[in-house]
PDB file of C-alpha atoms in Angstrom:
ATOM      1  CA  UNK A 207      30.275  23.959  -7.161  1.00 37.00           C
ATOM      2  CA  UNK A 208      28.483  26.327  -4.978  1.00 39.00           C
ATOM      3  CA  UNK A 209      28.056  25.523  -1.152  1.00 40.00           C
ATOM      4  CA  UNK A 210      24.304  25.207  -1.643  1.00 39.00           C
ATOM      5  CA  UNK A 211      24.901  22.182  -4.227  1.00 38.00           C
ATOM      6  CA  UNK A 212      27.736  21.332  -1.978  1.00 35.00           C
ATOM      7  CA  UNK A 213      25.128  20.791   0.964  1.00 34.00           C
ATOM      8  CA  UNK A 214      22.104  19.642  -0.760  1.00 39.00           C
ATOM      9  CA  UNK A 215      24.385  16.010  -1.885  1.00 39.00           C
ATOM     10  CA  UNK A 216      25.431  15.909   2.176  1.00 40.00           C
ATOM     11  CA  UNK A 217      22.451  15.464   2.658  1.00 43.00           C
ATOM     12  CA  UNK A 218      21.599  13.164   0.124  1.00 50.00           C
ATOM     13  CA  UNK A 219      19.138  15.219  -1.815  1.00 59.00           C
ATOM     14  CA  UNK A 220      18.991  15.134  -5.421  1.00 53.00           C
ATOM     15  CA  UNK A 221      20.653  18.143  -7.138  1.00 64.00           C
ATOM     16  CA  UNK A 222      17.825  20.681  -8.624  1.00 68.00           C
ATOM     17  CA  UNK A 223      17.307  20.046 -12.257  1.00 74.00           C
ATOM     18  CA  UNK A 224      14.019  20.619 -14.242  1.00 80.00           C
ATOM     19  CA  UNK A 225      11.610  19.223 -17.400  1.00 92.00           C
ATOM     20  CA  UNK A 226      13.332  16.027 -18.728  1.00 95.00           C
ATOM     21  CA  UNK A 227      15.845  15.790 -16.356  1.00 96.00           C
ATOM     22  CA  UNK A 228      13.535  15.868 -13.139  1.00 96.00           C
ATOM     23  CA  UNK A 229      11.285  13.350 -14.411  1.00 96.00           C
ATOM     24  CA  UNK A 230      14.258  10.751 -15.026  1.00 97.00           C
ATOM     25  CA  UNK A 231      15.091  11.491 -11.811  1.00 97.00           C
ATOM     26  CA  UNK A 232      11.552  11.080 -10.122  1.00 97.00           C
ATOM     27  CA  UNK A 233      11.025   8.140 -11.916  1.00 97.00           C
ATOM     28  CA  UNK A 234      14.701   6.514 -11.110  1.00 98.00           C
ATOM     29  CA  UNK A 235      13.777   7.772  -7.558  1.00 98.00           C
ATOM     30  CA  UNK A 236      10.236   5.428  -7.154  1.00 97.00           C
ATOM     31  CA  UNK A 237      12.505   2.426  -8.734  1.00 97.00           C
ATOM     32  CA  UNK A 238      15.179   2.914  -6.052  1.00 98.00           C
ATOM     33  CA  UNK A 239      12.844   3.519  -2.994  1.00 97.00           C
ATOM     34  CA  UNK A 240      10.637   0.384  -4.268  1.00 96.00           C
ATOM     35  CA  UNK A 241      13.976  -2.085  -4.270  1.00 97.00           C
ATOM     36  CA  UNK A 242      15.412  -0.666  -0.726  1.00 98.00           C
ATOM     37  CA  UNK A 243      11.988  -0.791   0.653  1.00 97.00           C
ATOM     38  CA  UNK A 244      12.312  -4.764  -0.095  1.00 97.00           C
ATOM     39  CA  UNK A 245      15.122  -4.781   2.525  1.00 97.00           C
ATOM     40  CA  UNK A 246      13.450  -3.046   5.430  1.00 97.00           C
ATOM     41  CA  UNK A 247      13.671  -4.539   8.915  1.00 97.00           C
ATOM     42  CA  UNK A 248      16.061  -7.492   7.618  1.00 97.00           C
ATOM     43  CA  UNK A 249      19.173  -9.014   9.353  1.00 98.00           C
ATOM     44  CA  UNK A 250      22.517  -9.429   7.370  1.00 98.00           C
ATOM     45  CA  UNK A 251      21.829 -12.941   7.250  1.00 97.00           C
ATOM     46  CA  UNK A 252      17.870 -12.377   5.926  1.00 97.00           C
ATOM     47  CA  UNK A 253      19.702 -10.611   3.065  1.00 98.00           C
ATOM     48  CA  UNK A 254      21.605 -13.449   2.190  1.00 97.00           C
ATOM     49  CA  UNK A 255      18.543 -15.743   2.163  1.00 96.00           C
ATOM     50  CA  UNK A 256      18.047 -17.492  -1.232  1.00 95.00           C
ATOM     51  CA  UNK A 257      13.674 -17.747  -1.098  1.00 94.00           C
ATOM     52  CA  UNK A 258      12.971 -18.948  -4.390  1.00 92.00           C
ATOM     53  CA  UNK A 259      14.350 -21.489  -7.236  1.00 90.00           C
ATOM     54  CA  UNK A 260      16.606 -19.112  -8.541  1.00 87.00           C
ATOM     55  CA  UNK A 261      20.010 -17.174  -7.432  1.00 87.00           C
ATOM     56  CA  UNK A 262      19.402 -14.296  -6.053  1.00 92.00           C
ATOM     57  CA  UNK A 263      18.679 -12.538  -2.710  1.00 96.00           C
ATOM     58  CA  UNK A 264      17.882  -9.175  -1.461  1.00 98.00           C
ATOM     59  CA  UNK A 265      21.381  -8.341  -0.564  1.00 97.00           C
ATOM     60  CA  UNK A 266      22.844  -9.420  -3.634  1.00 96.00           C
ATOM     61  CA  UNK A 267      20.734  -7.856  -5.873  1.00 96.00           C
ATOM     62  CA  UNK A 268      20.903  -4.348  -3.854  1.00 98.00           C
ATOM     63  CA  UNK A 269      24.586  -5.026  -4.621  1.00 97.00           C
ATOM     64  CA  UNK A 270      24.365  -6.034  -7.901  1.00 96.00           C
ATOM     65  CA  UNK A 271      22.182  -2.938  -9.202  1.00 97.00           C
ATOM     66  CA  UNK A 272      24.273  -0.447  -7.189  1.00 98.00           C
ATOM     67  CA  UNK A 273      27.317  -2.101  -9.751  1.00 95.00           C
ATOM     68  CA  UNK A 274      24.809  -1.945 -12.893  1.00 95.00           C
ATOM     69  CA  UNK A 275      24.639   1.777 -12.212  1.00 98.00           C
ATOM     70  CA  UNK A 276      28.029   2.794 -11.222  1.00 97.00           C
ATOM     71  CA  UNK A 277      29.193   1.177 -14.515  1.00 95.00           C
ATOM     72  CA  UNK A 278      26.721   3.100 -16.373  1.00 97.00           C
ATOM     73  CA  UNK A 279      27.371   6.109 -14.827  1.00 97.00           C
ATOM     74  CA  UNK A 280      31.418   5.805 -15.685  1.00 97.00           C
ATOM     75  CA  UNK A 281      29.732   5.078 -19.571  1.00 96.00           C
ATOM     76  CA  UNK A 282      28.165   8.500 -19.759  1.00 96.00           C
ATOM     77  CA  UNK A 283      31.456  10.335 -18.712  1.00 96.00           C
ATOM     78  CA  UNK A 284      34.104   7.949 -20.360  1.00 95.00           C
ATOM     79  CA  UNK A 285      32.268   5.301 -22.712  1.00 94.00           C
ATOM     80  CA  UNK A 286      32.615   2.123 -23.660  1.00 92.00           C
ATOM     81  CA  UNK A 287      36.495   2.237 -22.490  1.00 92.00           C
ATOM     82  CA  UNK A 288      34.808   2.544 -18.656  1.00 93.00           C
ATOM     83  CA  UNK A 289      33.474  -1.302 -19.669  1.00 89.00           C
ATOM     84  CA  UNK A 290      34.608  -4.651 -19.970  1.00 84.00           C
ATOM     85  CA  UNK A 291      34.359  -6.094 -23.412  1.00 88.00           C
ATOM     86  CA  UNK A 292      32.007  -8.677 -22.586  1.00 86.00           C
ATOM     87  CA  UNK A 293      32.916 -11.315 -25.579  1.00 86.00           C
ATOM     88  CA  UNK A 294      36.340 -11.599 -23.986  1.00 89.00           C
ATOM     89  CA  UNK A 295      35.279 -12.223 -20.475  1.00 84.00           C
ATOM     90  CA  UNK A 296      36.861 -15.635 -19.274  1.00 88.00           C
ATOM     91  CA  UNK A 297      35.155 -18.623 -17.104  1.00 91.00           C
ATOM     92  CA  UNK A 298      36.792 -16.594 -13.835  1.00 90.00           C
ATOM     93  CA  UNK A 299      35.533 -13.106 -15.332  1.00 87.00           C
ATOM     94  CA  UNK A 300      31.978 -14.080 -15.023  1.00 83.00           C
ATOM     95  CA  UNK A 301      32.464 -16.234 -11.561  1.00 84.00           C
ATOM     96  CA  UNK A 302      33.604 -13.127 -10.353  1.00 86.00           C
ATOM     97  CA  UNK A 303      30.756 -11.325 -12.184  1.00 83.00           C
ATOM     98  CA  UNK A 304      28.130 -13.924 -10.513  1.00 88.00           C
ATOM     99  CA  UNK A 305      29.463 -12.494  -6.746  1.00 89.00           C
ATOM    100  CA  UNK A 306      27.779  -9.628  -7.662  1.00 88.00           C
ATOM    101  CA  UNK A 307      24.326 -11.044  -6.709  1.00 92.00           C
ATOM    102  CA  UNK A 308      25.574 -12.202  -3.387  1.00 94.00           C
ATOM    103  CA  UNK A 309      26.040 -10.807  -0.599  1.00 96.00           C
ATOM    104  CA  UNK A 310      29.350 -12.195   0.258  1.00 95.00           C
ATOM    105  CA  UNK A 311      29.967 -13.407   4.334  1.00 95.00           C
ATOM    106  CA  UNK A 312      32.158 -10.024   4.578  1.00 97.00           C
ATOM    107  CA  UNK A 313      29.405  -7.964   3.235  1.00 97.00           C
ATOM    108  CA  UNK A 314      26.704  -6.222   5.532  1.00 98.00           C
ATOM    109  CA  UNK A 315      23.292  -5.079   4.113  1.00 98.00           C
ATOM    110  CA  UNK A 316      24.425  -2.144   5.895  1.00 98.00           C
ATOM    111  CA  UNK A 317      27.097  -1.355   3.614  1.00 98.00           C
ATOM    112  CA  UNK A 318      25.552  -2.435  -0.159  1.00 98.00           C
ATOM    113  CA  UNK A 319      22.655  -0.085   1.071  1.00 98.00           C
ATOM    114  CA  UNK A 320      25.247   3.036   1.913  1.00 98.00           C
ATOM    115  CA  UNK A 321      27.356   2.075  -1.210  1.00 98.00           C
ATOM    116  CA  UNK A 322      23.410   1.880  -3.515  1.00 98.00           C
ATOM    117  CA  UNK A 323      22.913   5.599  -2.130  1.00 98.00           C
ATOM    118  CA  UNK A 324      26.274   7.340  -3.212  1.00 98.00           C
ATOM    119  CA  UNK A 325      25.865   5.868  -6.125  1.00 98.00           C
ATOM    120  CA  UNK A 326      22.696   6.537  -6.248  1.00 98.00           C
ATOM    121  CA  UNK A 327      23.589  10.601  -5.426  1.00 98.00           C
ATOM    122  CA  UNK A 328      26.427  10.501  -8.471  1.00 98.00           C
ATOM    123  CA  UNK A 329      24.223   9.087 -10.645  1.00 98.00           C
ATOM    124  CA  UNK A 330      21.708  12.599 -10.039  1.00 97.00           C
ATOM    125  CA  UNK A 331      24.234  14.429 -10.447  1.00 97.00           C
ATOM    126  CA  UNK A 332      25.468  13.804 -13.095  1.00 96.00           C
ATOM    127  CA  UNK A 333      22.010  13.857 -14.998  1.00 96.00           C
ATOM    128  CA  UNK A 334      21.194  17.133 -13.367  1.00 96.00           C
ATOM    129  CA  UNK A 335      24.826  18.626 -14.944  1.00 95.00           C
ATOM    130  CA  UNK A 336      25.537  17.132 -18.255  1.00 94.00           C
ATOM    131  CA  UNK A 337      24.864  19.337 -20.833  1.00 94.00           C
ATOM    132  CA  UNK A 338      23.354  17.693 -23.090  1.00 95.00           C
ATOM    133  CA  UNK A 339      21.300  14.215 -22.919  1.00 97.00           C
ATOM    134  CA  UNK A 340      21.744  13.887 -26.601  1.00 97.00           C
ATOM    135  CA  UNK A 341      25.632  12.873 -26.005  1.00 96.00           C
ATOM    136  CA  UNK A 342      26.652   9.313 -27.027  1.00 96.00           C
ATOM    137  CA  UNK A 343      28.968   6.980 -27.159  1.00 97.00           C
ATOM    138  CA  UNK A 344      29.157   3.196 -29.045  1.00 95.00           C
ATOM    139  CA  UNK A 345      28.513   0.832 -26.583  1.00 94.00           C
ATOM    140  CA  UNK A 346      30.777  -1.808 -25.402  1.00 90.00           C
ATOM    141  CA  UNK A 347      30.690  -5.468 -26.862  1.00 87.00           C
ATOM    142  CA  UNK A 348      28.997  -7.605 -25.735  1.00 88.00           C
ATOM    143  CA  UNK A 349      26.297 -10.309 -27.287  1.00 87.00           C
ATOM    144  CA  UNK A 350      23.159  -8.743 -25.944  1.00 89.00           C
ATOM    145  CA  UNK A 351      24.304  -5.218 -27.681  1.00 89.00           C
ATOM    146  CA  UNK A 352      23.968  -4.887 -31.906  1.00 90.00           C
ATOM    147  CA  UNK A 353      27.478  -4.322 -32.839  1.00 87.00           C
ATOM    148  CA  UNK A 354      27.102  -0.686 -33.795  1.00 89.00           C
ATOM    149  CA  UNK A 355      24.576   1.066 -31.563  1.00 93.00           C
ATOM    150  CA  UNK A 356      25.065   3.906 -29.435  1.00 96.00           C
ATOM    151  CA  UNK A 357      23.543   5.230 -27.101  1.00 96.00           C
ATOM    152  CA  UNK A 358      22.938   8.486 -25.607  1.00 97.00           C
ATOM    153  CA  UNK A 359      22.830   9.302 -21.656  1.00 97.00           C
ATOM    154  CA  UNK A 360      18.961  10.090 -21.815  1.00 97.00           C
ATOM    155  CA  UNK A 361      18.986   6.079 -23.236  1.00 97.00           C
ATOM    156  CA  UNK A 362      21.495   4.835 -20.488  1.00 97.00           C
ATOM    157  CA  UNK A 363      19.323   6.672 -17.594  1.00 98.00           C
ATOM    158  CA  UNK A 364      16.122   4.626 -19.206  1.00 98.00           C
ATOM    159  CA  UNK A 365      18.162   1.537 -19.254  1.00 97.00           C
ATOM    160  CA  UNK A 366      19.171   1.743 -15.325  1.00 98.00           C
ATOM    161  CA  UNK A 367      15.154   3.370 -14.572  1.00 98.00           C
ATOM    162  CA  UNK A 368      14.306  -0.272 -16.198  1.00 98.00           C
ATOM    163  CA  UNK A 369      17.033  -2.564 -14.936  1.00 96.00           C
ATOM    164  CA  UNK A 370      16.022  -0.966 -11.093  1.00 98.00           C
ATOM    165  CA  UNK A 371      12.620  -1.808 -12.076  1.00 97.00           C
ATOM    166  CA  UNK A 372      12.866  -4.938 -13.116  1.00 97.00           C
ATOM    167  CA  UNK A 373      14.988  -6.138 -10.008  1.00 96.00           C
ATOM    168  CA  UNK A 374      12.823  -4.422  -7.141  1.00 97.00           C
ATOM    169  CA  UNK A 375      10.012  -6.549  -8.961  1.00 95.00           C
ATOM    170  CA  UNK A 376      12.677  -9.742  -8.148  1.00 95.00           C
ATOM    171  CA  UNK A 377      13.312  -8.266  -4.967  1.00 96.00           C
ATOM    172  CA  UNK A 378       9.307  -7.758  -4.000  1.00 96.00           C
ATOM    173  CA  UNK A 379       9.115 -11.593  -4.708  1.00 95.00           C
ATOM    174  CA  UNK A 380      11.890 -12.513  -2.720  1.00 96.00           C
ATOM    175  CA  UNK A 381      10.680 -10.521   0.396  1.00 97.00           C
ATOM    176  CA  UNK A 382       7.684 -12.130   0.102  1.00 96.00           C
ATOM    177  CA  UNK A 383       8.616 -15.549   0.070  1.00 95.00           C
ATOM    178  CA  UNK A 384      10.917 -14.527   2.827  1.00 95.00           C
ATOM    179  CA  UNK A 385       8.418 -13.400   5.014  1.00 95.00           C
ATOM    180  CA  UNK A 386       5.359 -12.642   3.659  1.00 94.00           C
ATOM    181  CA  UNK A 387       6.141  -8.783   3.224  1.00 94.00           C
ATOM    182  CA  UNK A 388       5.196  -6.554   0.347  1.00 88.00           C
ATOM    183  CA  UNK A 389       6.442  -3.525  -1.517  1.00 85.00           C
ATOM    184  CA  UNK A 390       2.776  -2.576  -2.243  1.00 78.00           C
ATOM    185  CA  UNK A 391      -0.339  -3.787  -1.575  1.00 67.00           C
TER     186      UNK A 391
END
C-alpha cells in the first residue's frame, strides 16, 4: 500500500477505482449517506425510539446494516465459512441476532455511526482491489438462499447497495414519525 492510499482511507475517502467499480461505489455511497442522514441532530435516546408498529429504530438499524455488511464483506474474502449456517441457528442464536436492531442501553449513536463508516471504508476497499468481480463462492445455508447458488462479489455488493436501500427507506419513515423530518423532500 502506497502512502497516498494509506492517507486517502484516514481520511475516509473512498479508494480510486474506475467503470464498474466506481459506480457500485457511487451508488452504495447515496444508500449510505441517505440512512445516516436519517440520524442527524438525534440524541442517543431518539435513536432508541421505537416510532412505528414494528421493531426497529434508527440506531438499531444503523447497527444492524453496519453487521449486514461487515458479514458480507468477510464472504467476498473467505466465503460461506465467514457465515453462520443459518438452518442451525438455535432460539438464543436469533435472540442474539434480534439485538442487532437495537441499540442496546451501552450503545451510543455515536459509536454504531463510527463503527457504519469503517466498515463502510473496508467495504471500498475491498471493491476497489479485488481483482476480479467475477469471483464466487456458494453461499451459506440458510432458507431464504436456493441450496446451490453462488454468488459473485459484483452480486454481494448489489445485495448490500439493496439491503442499505431498503433500510434508509425504514429509517426515512421512522425519522419521520419521530419528528416530522425527511431524507428528501
Amino acid at each position: 500500500m502506497s502512502g497516498d492510499e494509506s492517507t486517502t482511507r484516514d481520511r475516509g475517502e473512498r479508494p480510486a477505482a474506475g467503470g464498474e467499480r466506481a459506480d457500485l461505489l457511487e451508488a452504495l455511497a447515496k444508500q449510505r449517506h441517505f440512512l445516516r442522514f436519517t440520524t442527524r441532530d438525534l440524541t442517543d435516546e431518539q435513536a432508541r425510539l421505537r416510532t412505528t408498529a414494528g421493531e426497529l429504530c434508527l440506531g438499531g438499524l444503523i447497527k444492524h446494516v453496519t453487521e449486514v455488511e461487515r458479514g458480507w464483506g468477510d464472504f467476498i474474502l473467505d466465503g460461506p465459512s465467514a457465515m453462520p449456517d443459518f438452518t442451525r441457528l438455535t432460539e438464543e442464536d436469533w435472540a442474539r441476532r434480534e439485538d442487532s436492531f437495537r441499540l442496546l442501553p451501552e450503545e451510543t449513536l455515536a459509536g454504531v455511526l463510527a463503527d457504519y463508516a469503517y466498515v463502510a471504508r473496508r467495504t471500498d476497499e475491498l471493491v476497489a482491489t479485488l481483482p476480479d468481480l467475477d469471483t464466487s463462492w456458494p453461499l451459506p445455508r440458510a432458507p431464504w438462499f436456493d441450496a446451490d447458488a453462488r454468488w459473485s462479489v459484483r452480486r454481494v455488493v448489489l445485495h448490500i447497495v439493496a439491503e442499505t436501500a431498503q433500510h434508509a427507506g425504514h429509517a426515512d419513515i421512522i425519522r419521520e414519525s419521530l419528528d416530522g423530518a425527511k431524507s428528501m423532500g
